[in-house]
Every structure is written in structure tokens, then in C-alpha cells.
Amino acid sequence: MVYDQNVEVARHERLIAKGAVRLELDHYLEVLVRKPGAFPGSTALEQARSAGKFTPVHDAWWTQAMKIHGERDGTRALIEVLLLGRHMTHEHVVAGLAAALRAGAMTADAVALEARKAAQVETEPAPDARTLGQPPATVTSLHEWRLAHLPPDTRPLPSVSHYDQLLQRRRTSGSGHREGEAQ
């Protein structure tokens, strides 16, 4: 444990082997957001995998995110997900990853939303008879929801006829001289 006066600021496992090194992936996330290419081969990632902190669900979500967003941006999205672990439990983040993966939502925001839902389920009472038998909720993007709930647009389509008339007048009035010549 590391203390600043009487306040614990860090806790690390004790390593017994001489020269042993244990890297905490969380300590490198800010740097890795700026340099996502260093993430896949990092020692901190390998140690997180071997410790069970980086699960197969993480890998599956990351693979899909890279397919959709590209390697760099997909890795950045995963690092943003890992940063959620600073204020959410590991179990909730993994549950959020799994739910977002099932829904095809490969953004850190979707994972955060699903992780909050998983946390909320733990604090809510058991479902009542009204919710039993209903299909599970799915992830819907806010943009899609807004579009589905907008009233129909009854305005006429825009027209450029006034502009066309101005162009026509200019062509007919300016045909007697070339541009740039004084009259």
C-alpha cells in the first residue's frame, strides 16, 4: 500500500520473485488513448489477460469494434471502455460489454449505458407480474429513437425557382457585354 500522509493512494499486490514486475493496465490508459497502436502488444494488456481482468468478452467486443471503426479507433473505443472501470465495477463493465456486443453497439457510450443498467438491476427489487414474460430490452440509439418519435414534416419541399429567375435575368441583361469591360 502507498500512503500520502494518512490517505491510501495506491494498493499493489506483493511480488515475491526477485526482479518481478506487475504492470497495472489502468495506469497506462491515458497514454494508450493517444497511442492506441501500443495497446495490442503491451505487457500491461498481457498481464491483465492472465489475471482475468481482460476477459474474452473484452476481446470479442474489441474485435467487432475494430471491424466497424478500424483498428485505431476501435482500440480507442476499447480504452474508453476500460476507463469506465474507474467508476464502475468490473462485473458491470463486462456485463455492459456483453450486452452491447449482442446488440451490435460498438461504442463506449453504449457499453456505459448497458453497464449502468446492469448495476441498476442489482439495486432494484425483483420484477413484478407486469414485467414478467416481456422480452428483454434492447439497445436503441438516441438518434434512432428521436427519428422514430418525430411528427411528420408537412412543410413543402424547398424550391430554388427564385434563384433560377435571378440567374435568368442576369443572363439576359448581361449578354451584351463581356465581364470585366467598362461600358
Coordinates of N, CA and C in Angstrom, one line a residue:
M1 N 0.8 -1.2 0.0 CA 0.0 0.0 0.0 C 0.9 1.2 0.0
V2 N 0.4 2.3 -0.7 CA 1.1 3.5 -0.7 C 0.2 4.6 -0.1
Y3 N 0.8 5.4 0.8 CA 0.0 6.4 1.5 C 0.6 7.8 1.3
D4 N -0.3 8.7 1.2 CA 0.0 10.1 1.2 C -0.5 10.7 2.5
Q5 N 0.4 10.9 3.5 CA 0.1 11.2 4.8 C -0.7 10.0 5.4
N6 N -1.9 10.1 5.7 CA -2.7 9.0 6.2 C -3.8 8.5 5.2
V7 N -3.6 8.9 4.0 CA -4.6 8.5 2.9 C -4.0 7.5 2.0
E8 N -4.6 6.3 1.8 CA -4.1 5.3 0.9 C -4.4 5.8 -0.5
V9 N -3.3 5.9 -1.3 CA -3.4 6.4 -2.7 C -3.2 5.3 -3.7
A10 N -2.7 4.2 -3.3 CA -2.5 3.0 -4.2 C -2.3 1.8 -3.4
R11 N -2.7 0.7 -4.1 CA -2.5 -0.6 -3.5 C -2.1 -1.6 -4.6
H12 N -1.0 -2.3 -4.3 CA -0.4 -3.2 -5.3 C -0.2 -4.5 -4.6
E13 N -0.3 -5.6 -5.4 CA 0.0 -6.9 -4.8 C 1.5 -7.0 -4.6
R14 N 1.8 -7.8 -3.6 CA 3.2 -8.0 -3.3 C 3.8 -9.1 -4.2
L15 N 4.9 -8.8 -4.8 CA 5.6 -9.7 -5.7 C 6.7 -10.4 -5.0
I16 N 6.8 -11.7 -5.0 CA 7.8 -12.4 -4.3 C 9.0 -12.7 -5.1
A17 N 8.9 -12.9 -6.3 CA 10.1 -13.2 -7.2 C 11.0 -12.0 -7.3
K18 N 12.3 -12.2 -7.3 CA 13.2 -11.2 -7.4 C 13.2 -10.6 -8.8
G19 N 13.1 -9.3 -9.0 CA 13.0 -8.6 -10.3 C 11.6 -8.7 -10.9
A20 N 10.6 -9.3 -10.3 CA 9.3 -9.4 -10.9 C 8.7 -8.0 -11.1
V21 N 7.9 -7.9 -12.1 CA 7.2 -6.7 -12.4 C 5.8 -6.9 -12.7
R22 N 4.9 -6.2 -12.1 CA 3.5 -6.3 -12.3 C 3.0 -4.9 -12.8
L23 N 2.5 -4.8 -14.0 CA 2.0 -3.6 -14.5 C 0.5 -3.6 -14.4
E24 N 0.0 -2.5 -14.0 CA -1.5 -2.3 -13.9 C -2.0 -1.6 -15.1
L25 N -2.8 -2.2 -16.0 CA -3.2 -1.7 -17.2 C -3.9 -0.3 -17.0
D26 N -4.6 -0.2 -16.0 CA -5.3 1.1 -15.7 C -4.4 2.3 -15.6
H27 N -3.2 2.1 -15.2 CA -2.2 3.2 -15.1 C -1.7 3.7 -16.4
Y28 N -2.0 3.0 -17.5 CA -1.4 3.4 -18.8 C -2.5 3.8 -19.8
L29 N -3.8 3.9 -19.3 CA -4.9 4.1 -20.3 C -4.8 5.5 -20.9
E30 N -4.5 6.5 -20.2 CA -4.4 7.9 -20.7 C -3.4 8.0 -21.9
V31 N -2.2 7.3 -21.7 CA -1.2 7.3 -22.7 C -1.7 6.5 -23.9
L32 N -2.3 5.3 -23.6 CA -2.7 4.5 -24.7 C -3.9 5.1 -25.6
V33 N -4.7 6.0 -25.0 CA -5.7 6.6 -25.8 C -5.0 7.4 -26.9
R34 N -3.9 8.1 -26.5 CA -3.2 8.9 -27.5 C -2.3 8.0 -28.5
K35 N -1.9 6.8 -28.0 CA -1.1 5.9 -28.8 C -1.7 4.5 -28.8
P36 N -2.9 4.4 -29.5 CA -3.6 3.1 -29.4 C -2.8 2.0 -30.1
G37 N -1.9 2.3 -31.0 CA -1.1 1.2 -31.6 C -0.2 0.5 -30.6
A38 N 0.1 1.0 -29.5 CA 0.9 0.4 -28.5 C 0.1 -0.6 -27.6
F39 N -1.2 -0.5 -27.7 CA -2.0 -1.3 -26.8 C -2.0 -2.8 -27.1
P40 N -2.2 -3.3 -28.3 CA -2.3 -4.7 -28.6 C -1.1 -5.5 -28.1
G41 N 0.1 -5.0 -28.2 CA 1.3 -5.8 -27.8 C 1.8 -5.5 -26.4
S42 N 1.1 -4.7 -25.6 CA 1.6 -4.2 -24.4 C 1.7 -5.3 -23.3
T43 N 2.7 -5.2 -22.5 CA 2.9 -6.1 -21.3 C 1.7 -6.0 -20.4
A44 N 1.3 -4.7 -20.2 CA 0.2 -4.5 -19.2 C -1.1 -5.2 -19.7
L45 N -1.4 -5.3 -21.0 CA -2.5 -6.0 -21.5 C -2.4 -7.5 -21.3
E46 N -1.2 -8.0 -21.5 CA -1.0 -9.5 -21.3 C -1.1 -9.8 -19.9
Q47 N -0.6 -9.0 -19.0 CA -0.8 -9.3 -17.6 C -2.3 -9.2 -17.1
A48 N -3.0 -8.2 -17.7 CA -4.4 -8.1 -17.4 C -5.2 -9.3 -17.9
R49 N -4.8 -9.8 -19.0 CA -5.4 -11.1 -19.5 C -5.2 -12.2 -18.6
S50 N -3.9 -12.4 -18.2 CA -3.6 -13.5 -17.4 C -4.2 -13.4 -16.0
A51 N -4.4 -12.2 -15.5 CA -5.1 -12.0 -14.2 C -6.6 -12.1 -14.3
G52 N -7.2 -12.2 -15.5 CA -8.6 -12.3 -15.7 C -9.3 -11.0 -15.7
K53 N -8.6 -9.9 -15.7 CA -9.2 -8.6 -15.8 C -9.6 -8.2 -17.2
F54 N -8.9 -8.8 -18.2 CA -9.2 -8.5 -19.6 C -9.8 -9.9 -20.1
T55 N -11.1 -9.9 -20.2 CA -11.8 -11.2 -20.5 C -12.0 -11.5 -22.0
P56 N -12.5 -12.7 -22.3 CA -12.8 -13.0 -23.7 C -13.9 -12.0 -24.2
V57 N -14.8 -11.6 -23.3 CA -15.8 -10.6 -23.7 C -15.2 -9.3 -24.2
H58 N -14.2 -8.9 -23.5 CA -13.4 -7.7 -23.9 C -12.8 -7.9 -25.3
D59 N -12.2 -9.1 -25.5 CA -11.6 -9.4 -26.8 C -12.6 -9.4 -27.9
A60 N -13.8 -10.0 -27.7 CA -14.8 -10.1 -28.7 C -15.4 -8.8 -29.1
W61 N -15.6 -7.9 -28.0 CA -16.1 -6.6 -28.3 C -15.1 -5.8 -29.1
W62 N -13.8 -5.9 -28.7 CA -12.7 -5.2 -29.3 C -12.6 -5.6 -30.8
T63 N -12.7 -6.9 -31.1 CA -12.6 -7.4 -32.4 C -13.7 -6.7 -33.3
Q64 N -14.9 -6.7 -32.8 CA -16.0 -6.1 -33.5 C -15.9 -4.6 -33.7
A65 N -15.4 -4.0 -32.6 CA -15.2 -2.5 -32.7 C -14.1 -2.2 -33.8
M66 N -13.1 -3.0 -33.9 CA -12.1 -2.7 -34.9 C -12.6 -3.0 -36.3
K67 N -13.5 -4.0 -36.4 CA -14.1 -4.2 -37.8 C -14.9 -3.0 -38.2
I68 N -15.6 -2.5 -37.3 CA -16.6 -1.4 -37.6 C -15.8 0.0 -37.7
H69 N -15.0 0.3 -36.7 CA -14.3 1.6 -36.7 C -12.9 1.7 -37.2
G70 N -12.3 0.5 -37.5 CA -10.9 0.5 -37.9 C -10.1 0.2 -36.7
E71 N -8.9 -0.2 -36.9 CA -8.0 -0.7 -35.8 C -7.8 0.4 -34.8
R72 N -7.4 1.6 -35.2 CA -7.0 2.7 -34.3 C -8.2 3.1 -33.5
D73 N -9.3 3.5 -34.2 CA -10.5 4.0 -33.5 C -11.2 2.9 -32.7
G74 N -11.2 1.7 -33.2 CA -11.8 0.6 -32.4 C -11.0 0.3 -31.1
T75 N -9.7 0.4 -31.2 CA -8.8 0.3 -29.9 C -9.1 1.5 -29.0
R76 N -9.2 2.7 -29.5 CA -9.5 3.8 -28.7 C -10.9 3.6 -28.0
A77 N -11.8 3.1 -28.7 CA -13.2 2.9 -28.1 C -13.0 1.9 -26.9
L78 N -12.2 0.8 -27.1 CA -12.0 -0.1 -26.1 C -11.3 0.5 -24.9
I79 N -10.3 1.3 -25.1 CA -9.7 2.0 -24.0 C -10.6 2.9 -23.2
E80 N -11.5 3.6 -23.9 CA -12.6 4.4 -23.3 C -13.4 3.5 -22.4
V81 N -13.7 2.3 -22.9 CA -14.5 1.3 -22.1 C -13.7 0.9 -20.8
L82 N -12.4 0.7 -21.0 CA -11.6 0.3 -19.8 C -11.5 1.4 -18.8
L83 N -11.6 2.7 -19.3 CA -11.6 3.8 -18.3 C -12.9 3.8 -17.5
L84 N -14.0 3.2 -18.0 CA -15.2 3.1 -17.2 C -15.0 2.4 -15.9
G85 N -14.0 1.5 -15.9 CA -13.7 0.7 -14.7 C -13.2 1.6 -13.5
R86 N -12.9 2.8 -13.7 CA -12.5 3.7 -12.6 C -13.7 4.1 -11.8
H87 N -14.9 4.0 -12.3 CA -16.1 4.4 -11.5 C -17.2 3.4 -11.6
M88 N -17.0 2.3 -12.2 CA -17.9 1.2 -12.2 C -17.2 -0.1 -11.9
T89 N -18.0 -1.1 -11.4 CA -17.3 -2.4 -11.1 C -17.0 -3.1 -12.3
H90 N -16.0 -4.0 -12.2 CA -15.5 -4.8 -13.3 C -16.7 -5.6 -13.9
E91 N -17.4 -6.2 -13.0 CA -18.5 -7.1 -13.4 C -19.6 -6.3 -14.2
H92 N -19.9 -5.1 -13.8 CA -20.9 -4.3 -14.6 C -20.3 -3.9 -15.9
V93 N -19.0 -3.6 -16.0 CA -18.5 -3.2 -17.3 C -18.5 -4.4 -18.2
V94 N -18.2 -5.6 -17.7 CA -18.2 -6.8 -18.5 C -19.6 -7.1 -19.0
A95 N -20.6 -6.9 -18.1 CA -22.0 -7.1 -18.5 C -22.4 -6.1 -19.5
G96 N -21.9 -4.9 -19.4 CA -22.2 -3.9 -20.4 C -21.6 -4.2 -21.8
L97 N -20.4 -4.7 -21.8 CA -19.7 -5.1 -23.0 C -20.5 -6.3 -23.7
A98 N -20.9 -7.2 -22.9 CA -21.7 -8.4 -23.4 C -23.0 -7.9 -24.0
A99 N -23.7 -7.0 -23.3 CA -25.0 -6.6 -23.8 C -24.8 -5.7 -25.1
A100 N -23.8 -4.9 -25.1 CA -23.5 -4.0 -26.3 C -23.1 -4.9 -27.5
L101 N -22.3 -5.9 -27.2 CA -21.9 -6.8 -28.3 C -23.1 -7.6 -28.9
R102 N -24.0 -8.0 -28.0 CA -25.2 -8.7 -28.5 C -26.0 -7.8 -29.4
A103 N -26.1 -6.5 -29.0 CA -26.9 -5.5 -29.8 C -26.1 -4.9 -30.9
G104 N -24.9 -5.2 -31.1 CA -24.1 -4.7 -32.2 C -23.7 -3.2 -32.0
A105 N -23.7 -2.8 -30.7 CA -23.4 -1.4 -30.4 C -21.9 -1.3 -30.0
M106 N -21.1 -0.9 -30.9 CA -19.7 -0.9 -30.6 C -19.2 0.5 -30.3
T107 N -19.8 1.1 -29.3 CA -19.3 2.4 -28.8 C -19.2 2.4 -27.3
A108 N -18.3 3.2 -26.7 CA -18.1 3.2 -25.3 C -19.3 3.7 -24.6
D109 N -20.1 4.6 -25.2 CA -21.3 5.1 -24.6 C -22.3 4.0 -24.5
A110 N -22.4 3.1 -25.5 CA -23.4 2.0 -25.4 C -23.0 1.1 -24.2
V111 N -21.7 0.8 -24.1 CA -21.2 0.0 -23.0 C -21.5 0.6 -21.7
A112 N -21.3 1.9 -21.5 CA -21.6 2.6 -20.3 C -23.0 2.5 -19.9
L113 N -23.9 2.7 -20.9 CA -25.3 2.6 -20.7 C -25.7 1.3 -20.2
E114 N -25.2 0.2 -20.9 CA -25.6 -1.1 -20.5 C -25.0 -1.5 -19.2
A115 N -23.8 -1.0 -18.8 CA -23.2 -1.3 -17.5 C -24.0 -0.6 -16.4
R116 N -24.5 0.6 -16.7 CA -25.4 1.2 -15.7 C -26.6 0.5 -15.5
K117 N -27.2 -0.1 -16.6 CA -28.4 -0.9 -16.5 C -28.1 -2.1 -15.6
A118 N -26.9 -2.8 -15.8 CA -26.6 -4.0 -15.1 C -26.4 -3.6 -13.6
A119 N -25.9 -2.4 -13.3 CA -25.8 -2.0 -11.9 C -27.1 -1.7 -11.3
Q120 N -28.0 -1.1 -12.1 CA -29.3 -0.8 -11.6 C -30.2 -2.0 -11.3
V121 N -30.0 -3.1 -12.1 CA -30.7 -4.3 -11.8 C -30.4 -4.9 -10.5
E122 N -29.2 -4.7 -10.0 CA -28.8 -5.2 -8.7 C -29.5 -4.4 -7.6
T123 N -29.7 -3.2 -7.8 CA -30.3 -2.3 -6.7 C -31.8 -2.3 -6.8
E124 N -32.4 -2.7 -7.9 CA -33.9 -2.7 -8.0 C -34.5 -3.9 -7.4
P125 N -35.7 -3.8 -6.9 CA -36.4 -5.0 -6.4 C -36.7 -6.0 -7.6
A126 N -37.1 -7.2 -7.2 CA -37.5 -8.2 -8.2 C -38.6 -7.7 -9.1
P127 N -38.6 -8.1 -10.4 CA -39.7 -7.6 -11.3 C -41.1 -8.1 -10.8
D128 N -42.1 -7.2 -11.0 CA -43.4 -7.6 -10.6 C -44.1 -8.4 -11.8
A129 N -45.3 -8.8 -11.6 CA -46.0 -9.6 -12.5 C -46.2 -8.9 -13.9
R130 N -46.3 -7.5 -13.9 CA -46.5 -6.8 -15.1 C -45.3 -7.0 -16.1
T131 N -44.1 -7.1 -15.6 CA -42.9 -7.2 -16.4 C -42.5 -8.6 -16.8
L132 N -43.0 -9.6 -16.0 CA -42.7 -10.9 -16.3 C -43.2 -11.3 -17.7
G133 N -42.5 -12.1 -18.4 CA -42.9 -12.5 -19.8 C -42.7 -11.6 -20.9
Q134 N -42.2 -10.4 -20.6 CA -41.9 -9.4 -21.6 C -40.5 -9.6 -22.1
P135 N -40.3 -9.4 -23.4 CA -39.0 -9.6 -24.0 C -38.0 -8.6 -23.4
P136 N -36.7 -9.1 -23.3 CA -35.7 -8.2 -22.7 C -35.5 -6.9 -23.5
A137 N -35.1 -5.9 -22.9 CA -34.9 -4.6 -23.6 C -33.7 -4.7 -24.5
T138 N -33.7 -3.9 -25.6 CA -32.6 -3.9 -26.5 C -32.0 -2.5 -26.5
V139 N -30.8 -2.4 -27.0 CA -30.1 -1.1 -27.1 C -30.7 -0.3 -28.3
T140 N -31.1 0.9 -28.1 CA -31.6 1.7 -29.2 C -30.8 3.0 -29.1
S141 N -30.3 3.4 -30.2 CA -29.5 4.7 -30.2 C -30.5 5.9 -30.0
L142 N -30.1 6.9 -29.4 CA -30.9 8.1 -29.1 C -31.3 8.7 -30.4
H143 N -30.4 8.7 -31.4 CA -30.7 9.3 -32.7 C -31.9 8.5 -33.4
E144 N -31.9 7.2 -33.3 CA -32.9 6.4 -33.9 C -34.2 6.6 -33.2
W145 N -34.2 6.7 -31.9 CA -35.4 6.9 -31.1 C -36.0 8.3 -31.4
R146 N -35.2 9.3 -31.5 CA -35.7 10.6 -31.8 C -36.4 10.6 -33.2
L147 N -35.7 10.0 -34.2 CA -36.3 9.9 -35.5 C -37.6 9.2 -35.5
A148 N -37.7 8.1 -34.8 CA -39.0 7.4 -34.7 C -40.1 8.1 -34.0
H149 N -39.8 9.1 -33.2 CA -40.8 9.8 -32.4 C -41.0 11.2 -32.9
L150 N -40.5 11.6 -34.1 CA -40.7 12.9 -34.6 C -42.1 12.9 -35.3
P151 N -42.8 14.1 -35.2 CA -44.0 14.2 -36.0 C -43.7 14.3 -37.5
P152 N -44.6 14.0 -38.3 CA -44.3 14.1 -39.8 C -44.1 15.5 -40.2
D153 N -43.2 15.7 -41.1 CA -42.8 17.0 -41.6 C -43.8 17.4 -42.8
T154 N -44.7 18.3 -42.5 CA -45.7 18.7 -43.5 C -45.3 19.9 -44.3
R155 N -44.1 20.4 -44.1 CA -43.6 21.6 -44.9 C -43.4 21.2 -46.3
P156 N -43.6 22.2 -47.3 CA -43.3 21.9 -48.7 C -41.8 21.8 -48.9
L157 N -41.5 21.0 -49.9 CA -40.0 20.9 -50.2 C -39.5 22.2 -50.6
P158 N -38.2 22.5 -50.3 CA -37.6 23.7 -50.7 C -37.5 23.9 -52.2
S159 N -37.6 25.1 -52.6 CA -37.5 25.4 -54.1 C -36.5 26.4 -54.4
V160 N -35.8 26.3 -55.5 CA -34.8 27.2 -55.9 C -35.3 28.0 -57.1
S161 N -36.6 28.1 -57.3 CA -37.1 28.8 -58.5 C -36.8 30.3 -58.5
H162 N -36.8 30.9 -57.3 CA -36.5 32.3 -57.2 C -35.0 32.5 -57.6
Y163 N -34.2 31.7 -57.2 CA -32.8 31.7 -57.6 C -32.6 31.6 -59.1
D164 N -33.4 30.6 -59.7 CA -33.3 30.4 -61.1 C -33.8 31.6 -61.9
Q165 N -34.8 32.3 -61.4 CA -35.3 33.5 -62.0 C -34.2 34.6 -62.0
L166 N -33.5 34.8 -60.9 CA -32.4 35.7 -60.8 C -31.3 35.4 -61.8
L167 N -31.0 34.2 -61.9 CA -29.9 33.8 -62.9 C -30.4 34.1 -64.3
Q168 N -31.6 33.8 -64.6 CA -32.2 34.1 -65.9 C -32.1 35.5 -66.2
R169 N -32.5 36.4 -65.3 CA -32.4 37.9 -65.5 C -31.0 38.3 -65.8
R170 N -30.1 37.8 -65.0 CA -28.7 38.1 -65.2 C -28.1 37.7 -66.5
R171 N -28.5 36.6 -67.0 CA -28.1 36.1 -68.3 C -28.6 37.0 -69.4
T172 N -29.9 37.3 -69.3 CA -30.5 38.1 -70.4 C -30.0 39.6 -70.3
S173 N -29.8 40.2 -69.2 CA -29.4 41.6 -69.1 C -27.9 41.7 -69.3
G174 N -27.1 40.7 -69.1 CA -25.6 40.8 -69.2 C -25.1 40.2 -70.5
S175 N -25.9 39.8 -71.4 CA -25.4 39.2 -72.6 C -24.8 40.1 -73.6
G176 N -25.0 41.4 -73.5 CA -24.5 42.4 -74.4 C -23.0 42.8 -74.2
H177 N -22.4 42.4 -73.1 CA -21.0 42.8 -72.8 C -20.3 41.6 -72.1
R178 N -19.0 41.6 -72.3 CA -18.2 40.6 -71.6 C -17.9 41.1 -70.2
E179 N -17.7 40.2 -69.3 CA -17.3 40.6 -67.9 C -16.0 41.3 -67.9
G180 N -15.9 42.3 -67.0 CA -14.6 43.0 -66.9 C -14.5 44.2 -67.8
E181 N -15.3 44.4 -68.8 CA -15.2 45.5 -69.7 C -16.1 46.6 -69.1
A182 N -15.6 47.9 -69.2 CA -16.4 49.0 -68.8 C -17.3 49.5 -70.0
Q183 N -18.4 50.0 -69.7 CA -19.3 50.4 -70.8 C -19.3 51.9 -70.8

